[in-house]
């Protein structure tokens, strides 16, 4: 495929059934995709397409306004990369069914060759959120680009945490890049485009459909060195992503969870089936054979400044405790406890997990930096 044919590849991307294999077939037969785009039904059949697909192309072609699509791409600052282009991600081209054309908003950098996918349930528990935040932060600080699917739950936590840590992130869409799904992640998508990239195999105007997301997941895993599942139910889409990663010879990581929690059935099953059990970021880095320039610990000293803080800290651990329970066990009024917790959160000693629940901040974090050649 020649670079000037990208516009016609965009047109074919609107037509179901025209993937990389058939696109190459048309390109080889007609000499370029422009000729293929204008070919009649009989010529398309002669090129090797079946009657149904040839009829589908001829029927849908008049409905596709390439000029309008190109204007939309320009307006949204979306670039296109064919699989023959030098800027097409090398890791993605290694998988069996890589897309012939991808749409990109933002920038793909050489540093993104070292990336890790973090995925999980759309309805995470407090535990799932906390472990995702801790791992995503450490991995982003270590220099890995964090890839996920912009979905609610674990995906959103992974993207948000990576950006807060000063790292890069990539979101893979199951629709056109001009459509943000879910809609509440508009701001997050903009931040990712400014500090990474949004990627899709779908052209503008294509709305999300259930069948698009499993296919999306093959791209997500194909971009990455490995996939980390932090919390997922037995039939979660995150498990589908892990299965794609297995087929693509990528590393699979999973965080163990309670055997009583439905939200951890998927991750625990992955570990049973051979996924690398992750209890710290070091487990991921070692398995990926990433050399480290330095390794150090940072300690947040949790030293209570008064008796009230001391009492509250004594009631907090790493499982959420509701403010009412803290008040009862400390025999303190809600106004005093609420005010003290607010001050302690500002000092980084405790954190809110939502719903007026609090946990103690972990005192030690390992900081990694990649070895620079």
XYZ file of C-alpha atoms in Angstrom:
373
model
C 0.000 0.000 0.000
C 1.350 3.397 -1.012
C 1.068 6.284 1.461
C -1.145 8.252 -0.962
C -3.609 5.367 -0.819
C -4.355 5.973 2.864
C -7.389 8.065 1.961
C -8.947 5.132 0.133
C -7.931 2.754 2.904
C -9.965 5.036 5.179
C -12.929 4.600 2.855
C -12.628 0.815 2.890
C -12.396 0.890 6.705
C -16.082 1.848 6.786
C -17.035 -1.384 5.015
C -17.433 -4.562 7.062
C -15.395 -7.468 5.749
C -12.532 -5.478 4.227
C -9.607 -6.147 6.528
C -5.885 -6.273 5.924
C -5.878 -9.454 3.815
C -8.595 -8.284 1.429
C -7.170 -4.765 1.315
C -3.814 -6.174 0.212
C -5.618 -8.376 -2.307
C -7.290 -5.337 -3.851
C -4.097 -3.284 -3.772
C -2.131 -6.008 -5.571
C -4.811 -6.686 -8.172
C -5.664 -3.079 -9.081
C -2.204 -1.603 -8.543
C -3.468 0.876 -5.984
C -6.468 1.403 -3.728
C -7.790 4.339 -5.739
C -8.489 2.034 -8.675
C -9.971 -0.556 -6.311
C -12.252 2.084 -4.769
C -13.762 2.921 -8.159
C -13.955 -0.671 -9.436
C -17.273 -2.272 -10.322
C -18.758 -5.428 -8.881
C -17.410 -7.798 -11.543
C -13.911 -6.368 -11.279
C -13.973 -6.769 -7.492
C -15.012 -10.389 -7.903
C -12.208 -10.894 -10.414
C -9.810 -9.516 -7.801
C -10.799 -12.371 -5.483
C -13.682 -11.039 -3.415
C -16.852 -13.085 -3.004
C -20.122 -11.910 -4.508
C -21.627 -10.766 -1.177
C -18.660 -8.584 -0.228
C -18.407 -7.121 -3.737
C -22.090 -6.191 -3.592
C -21.608 -4.727 -0.123
C -18.772 -2.494 -1.326
C -20.709 -1.256 -4.339
C -23.787 -0.576 -2.182
C -21.991 1.293 0.611
C -19.431 3.241 -1.405
C -21.814 6.045 -2.473
C -22.742 6.650 1.170
C -19.132 7.323 2.175
C -17.998 10.933 1.782
C -14.195 10.771 1.865
C -13.827 14.561 1.690
C -16.021 14.982 4.762
C -14.086 12.263 6.591
C -10.773 13.968 5.820
C -12.177 17.243 7.151
C -13.249 15.478 10.346
C -9.797 13.967 10.780
C -8.200 17.383 10.340
C -10.645 19.058 12.717
C -9.949 16.498 15.450
C -6.197 16.414 14.704
C -6.294 12.682 13.961
C -3.474 11.078 11.961
C -3.650 7.833 9.975
C -0.923 5.212 9.696
C -1.062 2.305 7.278
C 0.742 -0.888 8.246
C 3.334 -0.060 5.579
C 4.163 3.321 7.140
C 7.333 3.687 9.186
C 5.416 5.245 12.089
C 3.064 2.279 12.440
C 3.895 0.650 15.825
C 6.395 -2.164 15.306
C 5.017 -4.206 18.202
C 1.495 -4.105 16.777
C 2.692 -5.343 13.406
C 4.044 -8.480 15.104
C 0.575 -9.865 15.833
C -1.282 -12.127 13.417
C -4.327 -9.951 12.724
C -2.928 -6.428 12.997
C -5.181 -3.717 11.552
C -4.227 -2.423 8.092
C -4.780 1.155 9.193
C -4.863 2.869 12.568
C -6.131 6.290 13.567
C -4.026 8.185 16.098
C -4.697 11.356 18.084
C -1.633 12.537 19.965
C 1.901 11.293 19.424
C 3.522 7.884 19.434
C 7.123 8.111 20.617
C 10.006 5.610 20.530
C 9.653 5.398 24.332
C 6.206 3.866 23.802
C 7.850 0.678 22.567
C 8.258 -0.076 26.265
C 4.662 -0.197 27.403
C 2.438 -2.307 29.606
C -1.308 -2.789 29.457
C -3.266 -2.490 32.693
C -6.856 -3.722 32.519
C -9.614 -4.919 34.798
C -13.224 -4.766 35.835
C -15.483 -1.784 35.187
C -16.760 -2.062 38.771
C -13.636 -2.336 40.917
C -13.607 -2.742 44.661
C -11.594 -0.404 46.865
C -8.857 -3.051 46.851
C -8.807 -3.114 43.056
C -8.524 0.663 42.835
C -5.739 0.833 45.417
C -3.548 -1.857 43.867
C -4.083 -0.414 40.396
C -3.049 3.040 41.598
C 0.032 1.740 43.367
C 1.239 -0.383 40.452
C 0.374 2.122 37.714
C 2.157 4.913 39.577
C 5.344 2.906 40.097
C 5.391 1.569 36.535
C 4.808 5.024 35.064
C 7.567 6.498 37.224
C 9.827 3.684 36.028
C 9.320 4.918 32.464
C 6.765 2.483 31.094
C 3.888 3.805 28.998
C 0.602 2.603 30.487
C -1.919 1.300 27.943
C -5.591 0.650 28.616
C -9.034 0.957 27.054
C -10.494 4.157 28.617
C -13.358 2.114 30.081
C -14.912 2.865 33.446
C -13.239 1.314 36.474
C -9.724 -0.106 36.340
C -8.939 1.353 32.898
C -9.779 4.861 34.076
C -7.756 4.419 37.275
C -4.724 3.160 35.314
C -4.757 6.041 32.811
C -5.382 8.701 35.468
C -2.678 7.421 37.809
C -0.065 7.170 35.048
C -0.672 10.772 34.028
C -0.607 12.023 37.621
C 2.752 10.281 38.043
C 4.126 12.275 35.111
C 4.111 9.303 32.762
C 2.674 8.607 29.338
C -0.489 6.700 28.545
C -2.195 5.233 25.476
C -5.922 4.546 25.204
C -7.257 2.093 22.618
C -10.803 2.820 21.443
C -13.579 0.510 20.310
C -15.088 3.302 18.159
C -13.998 6.315 16.149
C -11.677 8.757 17.899
C -14.194 11.557 17.465
C -16.523 9.722 19.853
C -15.431 9.532 23.488
C -16.813 6.476 25.248
C -17.726 6.582 28.044
C -18.691 10.234 27.722
C -17.569 11.137 31.246
C -13.966 10.479 30.185
C -13.793 13.448 27.784
C -11.301 15.291 29.974
C -9.224 12.177 30.544
C -9.090 11.445 26.797
C -7.847 14.978 26.161
C -5.111 14.577 28.780
C -4.038 11.249 27.280
C -3.830 12.791 23.789
C -1.602 15.533 25.242
C 0.648 13.062 27.085
C 0.472 9.991 24.889
C -2.014 8.883 22.258
C -5.518 7.690 21.474
C -5.630 4.801 18.977
C -8.405 3.092 17.045
C -8.828 0.932 13.957
C -12.222 2.572 13.376
C -12.692 5.725 11.283
C -14.581 8.809 12.476
C -18.285 8.465 13.074
C -18.206 4.777 14.007
C -20.045 4.435 17.291
C -19.147 1.828 19.954
C -20.771 -1.573 19.583
C -20.433 -4.596 21.893
C -18.642 -6.701 19.276
C -15.988 -4.021 18.742
C -14.506 -4.251 22.236
C -13.151 -7.820 22.134
C -11.519 -6.946 18.795
C -10.195 -3.725 20.335
C -8.482 -5.775 23.022
C -6.216 -7.547 20.510
C -4.766 -4.143 19.585
C -4.364 -3.192 23.240
C -2.372 -6.327 24.016
C -0.519 -6.204 20.699
C 0.966 -2.811 21.516
C 2.380 -4.019 24.844
C 5.192 -6.089 26.298
C 2.636 -7.609 28.633
C -0.809 -7.283 30.169
C -1.414 -6.738 33.892
C -4.884 -7.642 35.167
C -5.351 -6.036 38.573
C -8.933 -7.085 39.312
C -11.380 -8.929 37.076
C -14.384 -11.184 37.293
C -14.484 -14.587 35.682
C -16.033 -13.387 32.398
C -14.435 -9.952 32.330
C -13.242 -8.366 29.104
C -9.873 -8.076 30.841
C -9.598 -11.873 30.728
C -10.267 -11.715 26.978
C -7.406 -9.239 26.681
C -5.147 -11.606 28.633
C -6.101 -14.437 26.266
C -5.157 -12.285 23.282
C -1.844 -11.529 25.000
C -1.228 -15.247 25.423
C -1.865 -15.863 21.719
C 0.480 -12.983 20.869
C 3.276 -14.349 23.068
C 3.054 -11.429 25.491
C 3.631 -11.682 29.227
C 0.550 -12.030 31.429
C 0.459 -10.675 34.982
C -2.329 -10.837 37.540
C -2.869 -9.496 41.040
C -4.342 -12.099 43.408
C -7.496 -11.302 45.319
C -9.806 -12.810 47.879
C -11.259 -16.193 46.933
C -14.548 -14.877 48.328
C -14.651 -11.877 45.976
C -16.386 -12.302 42.591
C -14.223 -9.415 41.367
C -11.091 -11.549 41.761
C -12.302 -14.794 40.176
C -10.753 -13.843 36.842
C -7.365 -12.807 38.194
C -7.097 -15.826 40.478
C -7.970 -18.115 37.572
C -5.312 -16.488 35.384
C -2.718 -17.159 38.085
C -3.855 -20.790 38.287
C -3.355 -21.048 34.541
C 0.173 -19.673 34.634
C 0.000 -15.885 34.782
C 2.749 -14.240 36.817
C 1.482 -13.437 40.304
C 2.123 -9.773 41.089
C 2.510 -8.535 44.645
C 4.757 -5.564 43.810
C 5.986 -3.632 40.788
C 9.276 -5.505 41.043
C 7.517 -8.706 39.947
C 6.544 -7.029 36.671
C 9.909 -5.405 35.956
C 11.882 -8.565 36.640
C 9.644 -10.680 34.411
C 10.015 -8.152 31.588
C 13.782 -8.291 32.102
C 13.991 -4.545 32.529
C 17.311 -3.330 33.859
C 17.245 -0.647 36.510
C 19.559 2.318 36.856
C 18.630 2.903 40.449
C 16.356 1.498 43.068
C 15.442 3.338 46.203
C 12.729 3.512 48.773
C 10.809 6.640 49.659
C 9.225 6.731 53.046
C 6.239 8.770 54.080
C 6.681 9.177 57.796
C 3.347 8.794 59.519
C 4.006 10.591 62.789
C 0.874 11.828 64.569
C 1.141 15.422 65.714
C -1.406 15.120 68.495
C -3.446 12.625 70.444
C -6.417 12.846 68.061
C -4.273 11.895 65.058
C -2.693 9.109 67.102
C -6.101 7.674 68.014
C -7.327 7.810 64.420
C -4.173 6.219 62.983
C -4.545 3.417 65.488
C -7.930 2.545 63.969
C -6.839 2.671 60.329
C -5.200 0.005 58.211
C -5.215 -0.778 54.487
C -8.872 -1.825 54.406
C -11.417 1.032 54.289
C -12.937 2.143 57.598
C -16.027 4.356 57.673
C -15.847 7.629 59.553
C -18.741 6.562 61.805
C -16.758 3.533 62.948
C -13.712 5.723 63.624
C -15.842 8.057 65.720
C -17.288 5.187 67.738
C -13.995 3.428 68.394
C -12.142 6.633 69.221
C -15.061 8.105 71.233
C -14.691 11.373 69.331
C -17.233 13.696 67.713
C -17.780 13.530 63.972
C -16.763 17.176 63.432
C -13.397 16.648 65.136
C -12.714 13.374 63.309
C -13.776 14.795 59.954
C -11.581 17.870 60.349
C -8.585 15.825 61.526
C -8.932 13.358 58.646
C -8.993 16.260 56.173
C -5.725 17.612 57.605
C -4.142 14.149 57.668
C -5.147 13.583 54.029
C -3.467 16.831 53.026
C -0.304 15.642 54.796
C -0.439 12.332 52.906
C -1.016 10.255 56.026
C -4.449 8.898 55.119
C -6.580 8.825 52.010
C -10.266 8.759 51.274
C -11.568 5.816 49.273
C -15.017 7.344 48.779
C -18.244 7.078 50.725
C -16.615 8.588 53.844
C -14.234 5.618 54.090
C -10.527 6.012 54.824
C -7.339 3.974 54.708
C -3.848 4.514 56.055
C -1.240 5.576 53.494
C 1.416 2.999 52.769
C 4.661 4.091 54.345
C 7.144 2.732 51.813
C 7.223 2.858 48.028
C 9.908 1.550 45.734
C 11.013 3.935 42.998
C 12.576 2.524 39.835
C 14.268 4.146 36.879
C 15.073 2.415 33.622
C 18.699 1.953 32.692
C 19.660 4.338 29.910
C 22.046 3.061 27.231
